[in-house]
Coordinates of C-alpha atoms in Angstrom, one line a residue:
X24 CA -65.6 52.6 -49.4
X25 CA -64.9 49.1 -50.5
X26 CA -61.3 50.1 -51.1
X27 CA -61.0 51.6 -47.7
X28 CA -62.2 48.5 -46.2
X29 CA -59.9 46.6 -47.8
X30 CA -56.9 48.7 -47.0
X31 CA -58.1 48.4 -43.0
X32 CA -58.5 44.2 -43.5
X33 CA -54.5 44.2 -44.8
X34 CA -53.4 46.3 -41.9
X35 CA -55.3 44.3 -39.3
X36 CA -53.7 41.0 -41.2
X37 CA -50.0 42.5 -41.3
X38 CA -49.9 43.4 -37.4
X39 CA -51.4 40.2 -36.7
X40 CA -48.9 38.5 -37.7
X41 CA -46.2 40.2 -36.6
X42 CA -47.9 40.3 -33.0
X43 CA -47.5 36.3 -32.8
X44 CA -45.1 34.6 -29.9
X45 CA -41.2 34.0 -31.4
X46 CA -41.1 30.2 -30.4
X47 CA -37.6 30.8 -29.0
X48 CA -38.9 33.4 -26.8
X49 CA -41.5 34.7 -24.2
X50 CA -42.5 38.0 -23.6
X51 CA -44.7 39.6 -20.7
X52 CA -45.8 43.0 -20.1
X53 CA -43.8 45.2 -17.4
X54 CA -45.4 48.5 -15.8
X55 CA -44.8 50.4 -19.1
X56 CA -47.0 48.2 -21.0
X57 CA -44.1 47.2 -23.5
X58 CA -43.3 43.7 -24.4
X59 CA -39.8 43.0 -23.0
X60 CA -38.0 39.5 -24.0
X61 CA -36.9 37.0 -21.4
X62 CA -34.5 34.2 -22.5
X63 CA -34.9 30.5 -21.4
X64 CA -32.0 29.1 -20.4
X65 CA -33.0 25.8 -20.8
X66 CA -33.9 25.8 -24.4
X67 CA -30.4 24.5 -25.6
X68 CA -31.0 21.7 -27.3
X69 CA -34.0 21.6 -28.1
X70 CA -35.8 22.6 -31.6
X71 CA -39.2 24.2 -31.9
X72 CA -40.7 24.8 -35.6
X73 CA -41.8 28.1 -36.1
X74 CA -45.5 26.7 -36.3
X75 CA -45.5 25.0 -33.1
X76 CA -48.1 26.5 -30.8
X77 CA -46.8 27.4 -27.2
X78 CA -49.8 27.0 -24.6
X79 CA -48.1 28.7 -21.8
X80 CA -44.5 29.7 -21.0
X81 CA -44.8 27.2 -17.5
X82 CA -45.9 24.0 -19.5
X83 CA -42.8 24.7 -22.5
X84 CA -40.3 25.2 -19.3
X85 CA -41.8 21.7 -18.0
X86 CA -41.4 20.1 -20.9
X87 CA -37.6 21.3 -21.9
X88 CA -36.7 20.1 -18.1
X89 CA -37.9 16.2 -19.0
X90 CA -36.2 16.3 -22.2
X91 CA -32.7 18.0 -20.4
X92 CA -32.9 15.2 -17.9
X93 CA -33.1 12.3 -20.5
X94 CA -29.7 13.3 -21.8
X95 CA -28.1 13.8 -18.4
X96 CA -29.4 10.1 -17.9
X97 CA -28.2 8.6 -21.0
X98 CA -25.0 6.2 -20.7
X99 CA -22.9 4.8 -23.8
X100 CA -23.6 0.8 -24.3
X101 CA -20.8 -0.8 -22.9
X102 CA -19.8 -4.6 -24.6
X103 CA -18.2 -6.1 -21.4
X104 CA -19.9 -8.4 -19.5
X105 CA -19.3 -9.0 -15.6
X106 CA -19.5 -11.8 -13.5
X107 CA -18.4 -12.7 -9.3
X108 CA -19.3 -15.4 -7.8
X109 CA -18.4 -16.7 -3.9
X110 CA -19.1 -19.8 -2.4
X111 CA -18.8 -21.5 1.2
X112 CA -19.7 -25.3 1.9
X113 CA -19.1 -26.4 5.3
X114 CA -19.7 -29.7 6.7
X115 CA -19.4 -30.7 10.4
X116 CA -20.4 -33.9 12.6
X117 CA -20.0 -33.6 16.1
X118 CA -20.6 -36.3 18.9
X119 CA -21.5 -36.5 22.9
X120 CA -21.7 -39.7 24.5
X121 CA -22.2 -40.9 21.1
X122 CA -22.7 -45.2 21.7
X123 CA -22.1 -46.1 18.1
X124 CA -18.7 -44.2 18.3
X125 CA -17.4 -41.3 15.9
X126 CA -14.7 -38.4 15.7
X127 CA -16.0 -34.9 15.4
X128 CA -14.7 -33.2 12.2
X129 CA -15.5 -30.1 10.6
X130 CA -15.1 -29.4 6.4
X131 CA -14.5 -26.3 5.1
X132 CA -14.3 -25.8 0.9
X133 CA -14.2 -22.1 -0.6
X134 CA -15.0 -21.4 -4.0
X135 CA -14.5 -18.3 -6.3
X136 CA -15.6 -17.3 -10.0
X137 CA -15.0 -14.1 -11.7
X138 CA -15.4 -13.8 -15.6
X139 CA -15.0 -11.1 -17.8
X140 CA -16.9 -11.1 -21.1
X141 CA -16.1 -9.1 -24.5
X142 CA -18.8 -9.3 -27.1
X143 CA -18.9 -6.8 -30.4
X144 CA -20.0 -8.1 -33.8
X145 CA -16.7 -10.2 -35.2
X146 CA -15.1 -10.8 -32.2
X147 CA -15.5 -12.2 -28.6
X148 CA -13.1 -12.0 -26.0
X149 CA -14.0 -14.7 -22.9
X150 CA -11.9 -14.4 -19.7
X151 CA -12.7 -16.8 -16.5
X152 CA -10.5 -17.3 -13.0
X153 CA -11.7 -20.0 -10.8
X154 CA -10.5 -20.3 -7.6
X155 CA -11.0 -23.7 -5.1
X156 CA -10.0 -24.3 -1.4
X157 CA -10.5 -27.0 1.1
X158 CA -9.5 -27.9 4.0
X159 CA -10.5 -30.6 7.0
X160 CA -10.2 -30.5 10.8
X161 CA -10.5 -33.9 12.9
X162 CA -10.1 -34.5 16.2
X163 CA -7.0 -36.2 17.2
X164 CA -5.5 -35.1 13.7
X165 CA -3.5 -32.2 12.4
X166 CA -5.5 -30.1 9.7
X167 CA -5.8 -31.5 5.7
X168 CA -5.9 -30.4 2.7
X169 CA -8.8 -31.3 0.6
X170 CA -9.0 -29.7 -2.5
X171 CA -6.6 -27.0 -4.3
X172 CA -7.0 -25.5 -7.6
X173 CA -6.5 -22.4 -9.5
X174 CA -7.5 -22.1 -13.5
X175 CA -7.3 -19.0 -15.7
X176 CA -8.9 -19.5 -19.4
X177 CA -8.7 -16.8 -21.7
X178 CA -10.3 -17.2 -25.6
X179 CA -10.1 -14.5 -28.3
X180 CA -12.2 -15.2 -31.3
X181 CA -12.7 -13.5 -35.2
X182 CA -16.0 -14.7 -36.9
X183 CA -16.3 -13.4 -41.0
X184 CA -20.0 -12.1 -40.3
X185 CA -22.8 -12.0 -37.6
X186 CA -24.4 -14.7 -38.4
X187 CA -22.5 -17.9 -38.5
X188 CA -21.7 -19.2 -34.9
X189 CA -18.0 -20.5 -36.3
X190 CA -14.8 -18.5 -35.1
X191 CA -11.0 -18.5 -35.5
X192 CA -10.2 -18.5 -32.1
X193 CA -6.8 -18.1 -30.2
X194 CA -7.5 -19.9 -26.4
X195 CA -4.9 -20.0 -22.9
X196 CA -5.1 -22.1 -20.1
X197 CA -3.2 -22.0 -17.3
X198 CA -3.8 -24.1 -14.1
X199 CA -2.2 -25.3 -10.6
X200 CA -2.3 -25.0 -6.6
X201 CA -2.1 -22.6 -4.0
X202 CA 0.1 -24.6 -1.3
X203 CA 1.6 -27.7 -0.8
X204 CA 0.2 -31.2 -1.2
X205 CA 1.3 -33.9 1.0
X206 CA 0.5 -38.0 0.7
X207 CA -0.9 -38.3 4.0
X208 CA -0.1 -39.1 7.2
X209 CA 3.6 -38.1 6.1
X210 CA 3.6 -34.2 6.1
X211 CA 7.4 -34.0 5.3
X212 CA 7.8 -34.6 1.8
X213 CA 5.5 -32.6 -0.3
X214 CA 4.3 -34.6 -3.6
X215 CA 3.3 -30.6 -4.9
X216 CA 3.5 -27.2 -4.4
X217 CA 2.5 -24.0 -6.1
X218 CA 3.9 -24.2 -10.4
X219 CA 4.6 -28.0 -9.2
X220 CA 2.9 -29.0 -11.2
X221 CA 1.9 -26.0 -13.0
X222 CA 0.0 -26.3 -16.6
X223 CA 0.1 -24.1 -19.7
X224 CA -2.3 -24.8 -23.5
X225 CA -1.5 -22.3 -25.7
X226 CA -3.4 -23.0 -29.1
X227 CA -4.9 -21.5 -32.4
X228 CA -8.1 -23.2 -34.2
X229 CA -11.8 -22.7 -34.4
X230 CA -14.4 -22.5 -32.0
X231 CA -18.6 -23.2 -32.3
X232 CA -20.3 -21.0 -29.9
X233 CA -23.5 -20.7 -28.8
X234 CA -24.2 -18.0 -26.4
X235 CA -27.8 -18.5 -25.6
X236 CA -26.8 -22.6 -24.6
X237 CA -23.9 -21.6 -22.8
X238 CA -22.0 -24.0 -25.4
X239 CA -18.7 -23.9 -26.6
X240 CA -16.6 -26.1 -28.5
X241 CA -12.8 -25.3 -29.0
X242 CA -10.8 -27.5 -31.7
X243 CA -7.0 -26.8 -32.0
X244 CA -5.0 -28.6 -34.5
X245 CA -1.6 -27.4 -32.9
X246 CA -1.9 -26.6 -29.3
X247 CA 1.6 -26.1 -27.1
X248 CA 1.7 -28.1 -23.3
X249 CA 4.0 -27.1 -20.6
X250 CA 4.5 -28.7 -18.0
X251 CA 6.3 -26.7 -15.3
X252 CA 7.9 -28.5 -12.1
X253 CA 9.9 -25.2 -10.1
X254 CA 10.6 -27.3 -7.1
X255 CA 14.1 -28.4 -7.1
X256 CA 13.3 -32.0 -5.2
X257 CA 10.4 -32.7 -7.7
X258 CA 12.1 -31.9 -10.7
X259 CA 15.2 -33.9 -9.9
X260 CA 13.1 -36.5 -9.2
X261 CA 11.4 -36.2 -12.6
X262 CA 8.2 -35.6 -11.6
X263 CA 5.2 -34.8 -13.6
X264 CA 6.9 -36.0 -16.4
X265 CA 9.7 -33.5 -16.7
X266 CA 13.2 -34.7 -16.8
X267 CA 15.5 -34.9 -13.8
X268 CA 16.8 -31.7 -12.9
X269 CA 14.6 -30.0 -15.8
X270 CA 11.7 -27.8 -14.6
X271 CA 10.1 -26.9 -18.2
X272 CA 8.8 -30.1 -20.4
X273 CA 6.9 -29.1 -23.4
X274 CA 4.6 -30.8 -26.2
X275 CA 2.6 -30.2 -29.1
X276 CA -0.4 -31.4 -30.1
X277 CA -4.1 -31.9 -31.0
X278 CA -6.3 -30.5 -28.0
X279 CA -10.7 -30.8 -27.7
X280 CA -12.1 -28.1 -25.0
X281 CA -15.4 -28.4 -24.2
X282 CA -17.6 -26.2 -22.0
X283 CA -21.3 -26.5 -21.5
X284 CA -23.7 -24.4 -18.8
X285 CA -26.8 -24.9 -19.0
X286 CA -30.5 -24.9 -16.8
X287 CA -31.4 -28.3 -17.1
X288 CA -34.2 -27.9 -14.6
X289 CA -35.9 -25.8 -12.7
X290 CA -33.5 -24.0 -11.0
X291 CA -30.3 -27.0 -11.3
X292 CA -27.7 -25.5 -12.9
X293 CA -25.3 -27.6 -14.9
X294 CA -21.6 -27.0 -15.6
X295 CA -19.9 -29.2 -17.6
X296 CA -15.9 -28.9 -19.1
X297 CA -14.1 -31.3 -21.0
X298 CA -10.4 -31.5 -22.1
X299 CA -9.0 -34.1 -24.4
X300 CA -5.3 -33.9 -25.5
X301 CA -3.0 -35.9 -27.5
X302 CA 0.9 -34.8 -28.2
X303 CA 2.0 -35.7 -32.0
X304 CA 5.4 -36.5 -31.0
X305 CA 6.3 -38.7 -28.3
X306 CA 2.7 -40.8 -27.9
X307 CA 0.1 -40.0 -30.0
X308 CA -3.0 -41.6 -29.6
X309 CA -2.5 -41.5 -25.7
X310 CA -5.2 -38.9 -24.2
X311 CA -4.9 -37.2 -21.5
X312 CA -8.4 -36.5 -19.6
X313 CA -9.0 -33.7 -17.3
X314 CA -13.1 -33.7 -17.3
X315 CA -15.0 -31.8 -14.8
X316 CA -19.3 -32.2 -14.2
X317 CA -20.9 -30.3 -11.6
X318 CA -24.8 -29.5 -10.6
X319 CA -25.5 -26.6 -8.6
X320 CA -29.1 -26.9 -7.1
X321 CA -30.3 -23.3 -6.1
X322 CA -32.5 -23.4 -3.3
X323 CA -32.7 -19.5 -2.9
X324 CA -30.5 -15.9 -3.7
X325 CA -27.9 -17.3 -1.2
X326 CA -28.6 -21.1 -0.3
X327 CA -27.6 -23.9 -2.8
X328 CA -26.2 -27.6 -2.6
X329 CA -23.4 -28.5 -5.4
X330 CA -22.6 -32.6 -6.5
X331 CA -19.9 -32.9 -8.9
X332 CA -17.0 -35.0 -9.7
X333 CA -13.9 -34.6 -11.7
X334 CA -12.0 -37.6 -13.4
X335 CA -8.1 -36.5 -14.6
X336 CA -5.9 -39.1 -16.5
X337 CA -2.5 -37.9 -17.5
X338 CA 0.1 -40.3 -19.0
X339 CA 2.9 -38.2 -18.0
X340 CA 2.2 -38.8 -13.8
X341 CA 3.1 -41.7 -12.7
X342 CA 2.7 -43.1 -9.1
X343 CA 5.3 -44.5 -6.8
X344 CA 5.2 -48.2 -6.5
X345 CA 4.0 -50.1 -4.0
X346 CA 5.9 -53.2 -2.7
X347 CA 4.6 -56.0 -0.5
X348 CA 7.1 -57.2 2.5
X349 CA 8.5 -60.1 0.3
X350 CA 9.8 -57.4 -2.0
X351 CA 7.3 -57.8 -5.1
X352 CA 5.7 -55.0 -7.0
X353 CA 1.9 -55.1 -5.8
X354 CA 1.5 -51.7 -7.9
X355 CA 3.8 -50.4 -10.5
X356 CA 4.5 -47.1 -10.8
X357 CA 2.5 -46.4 -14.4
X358 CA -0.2 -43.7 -14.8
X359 CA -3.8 -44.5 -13.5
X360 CA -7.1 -42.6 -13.3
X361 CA -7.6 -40.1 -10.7
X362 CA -11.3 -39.2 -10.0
X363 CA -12.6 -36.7 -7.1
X364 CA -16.3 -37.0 -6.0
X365 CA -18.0 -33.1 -3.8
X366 CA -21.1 -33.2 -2.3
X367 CA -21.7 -29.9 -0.2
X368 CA -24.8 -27.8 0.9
X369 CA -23.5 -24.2 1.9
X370 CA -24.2 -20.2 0.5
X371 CA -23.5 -18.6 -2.5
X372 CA -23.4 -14.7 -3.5
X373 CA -22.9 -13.7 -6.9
X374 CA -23.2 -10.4 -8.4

């Protein structure tokens, strides 16, 4: 009897486990009570161990759907970083009857940013075009130009590990104007024009960046200048330090670039570049300046009021001298420091 009973206890044991639910499968019963198998589509990529308890086929089909839409969701990490950035000041004073006197006038100045940002372990790749306009309309005057300038930077860097904040960098700048300048009232002879003047750096050295301050520090033992002058009348008359006739004039020499953006306070933005160069050859120890400050105070996403000045000093331009009636020099024509003052309230989009 005992050995019957124990024969009957394996049986039961053996079916019952051969009865349980495949984890990769669900069966249910048709008319002819016989399990039939029904594949899940959706079980592709994902494992089940063959212990895992299935509660009911509509909870598992639930589940595999969140999982499948994860992946279709998931992008790759991308190292580029984007930035755009418009800008609009305008200005305008206008007058009726006024008793004190006054011309109306109205101020325009357009401003662009777009920067492109490569950042991956050992190297960094930092790309920025700035773009400036201005222009000013007064009554009983033609229309002025008030500020022109257009500045590509581009700086490659190598550091030897992740930590150190030092890299062998490789930096470009190029700068100049869209359209012609003119020493006003006289609107005949332009004093500039688009590549007249046109500046090139082209240097290798090492840079100290610091992403998180918005600092960097750019130190190039052997940097290349050119000057370029394309207009025929400037170059002949040796302007911008080329020589007459010659459109190219190159140097080499010891260039400092200095950039700094930073949140100095509640929502006043600085901006700060600095460029000290020196050529080994013909004058060294002369500097040639070409610093830029600016605060941008944000009032909201789209409002925001900018002050900043910019202070150039260049020992190749030289100014036209300046004669009183007797014939004597009041002003000879020798270098001297050029310094711009903005003050604007206008919008702002970036994105």
């Amino acid at each position: 009897m005992r050995l019957q009973v124990f024969v009957v206890v394996c049986l039961f044991s053996l079916f019952s486990t051969h009865a349980q639910v495949n984890p990769l499968r669900v069966f249910e019963r048709d008319s002819s009570e016989a399990f039939q198998p029904v594949k899940i589509k959706d079980v592709k990529l994902l494992y089940v161990p063959r212990s895992a308890k299935l509660s009911s086929p509509v909870t598992f089909l639930n589940k595999t759907r969140v999982l499948t839409e994860k992946f279709k969701r998931f992008t790759p990490q991308s190292f580029w970083t984007k930035g755009h950035e418009f800008g609009l000041n305008i200005n305008e004073v206008a007058f009726v009857n006024w008793n004190a006197g006054g011309e109306n006038s109205v101020s325009a100045l357009a401003n662009a940013r777009f920067t492109r940002n490569y950042k991956f372990r050992y190297l960094t790749w930092n790309n920025e075009l700035r773009l400036r306009y201005g222009i000013n309309a007064q009554e009983g005057r033609q229309l002025r130009k008030t500020d022109d300038q257009i500045r590509l930077t581009s700086t490659f860097g190598f550091r030897k590990d992740t930590i150190t904040n030092w890299y062998y960098s490789v930096k470009t700048t190029f700068n100049t104007q869209f359209s012609n300048g003119f020493q006003y009232p006289n609107r005949d002879t332009p004093i500039s024009r688009f590549m007249s003047p046109g500046y090139l750096f082209l240097g290798a050295g090492i840079s100290y960046i610091i992403d998180e301050e918005g600092f960097n520090l750019y130190i190039s033992p052997v940097a290349l200048k050119a000057t370029f002058v394309l207009d025929e009348a400037l170059s002949n008359q040796g302007a911008f330090g080329v020589e007459e006739g010659k459109s190219v004039f190159t140097e080499i020499g010891f260039l400092i670039n200095n950039t700094w953006e930073k949140e100095v306070i509640k929502n006043v933005f600085m901006n700060h570049r600095l460029s000290l160069y020196t050529d080994y050859l013909r004058s060294f120890g002369n500097i040639d300046i070409d610093w830029e400050v600016n605060f941008n105070l944000k009032v909201n996403k789209y409002i925001s009021a900018n002050i900043g000045t910019h202070l150039i000093y260049d020992d190749d331009i030289r100014f036209e001298e300046e004669l009183a009636e007797d014939g004597t020099v009041i002003n000879p024509g020798e270098p001297r420091i050029q310094f711009k003052q903005l003050l604007g309230v206008g919008l702002t989009y970036s994105f």
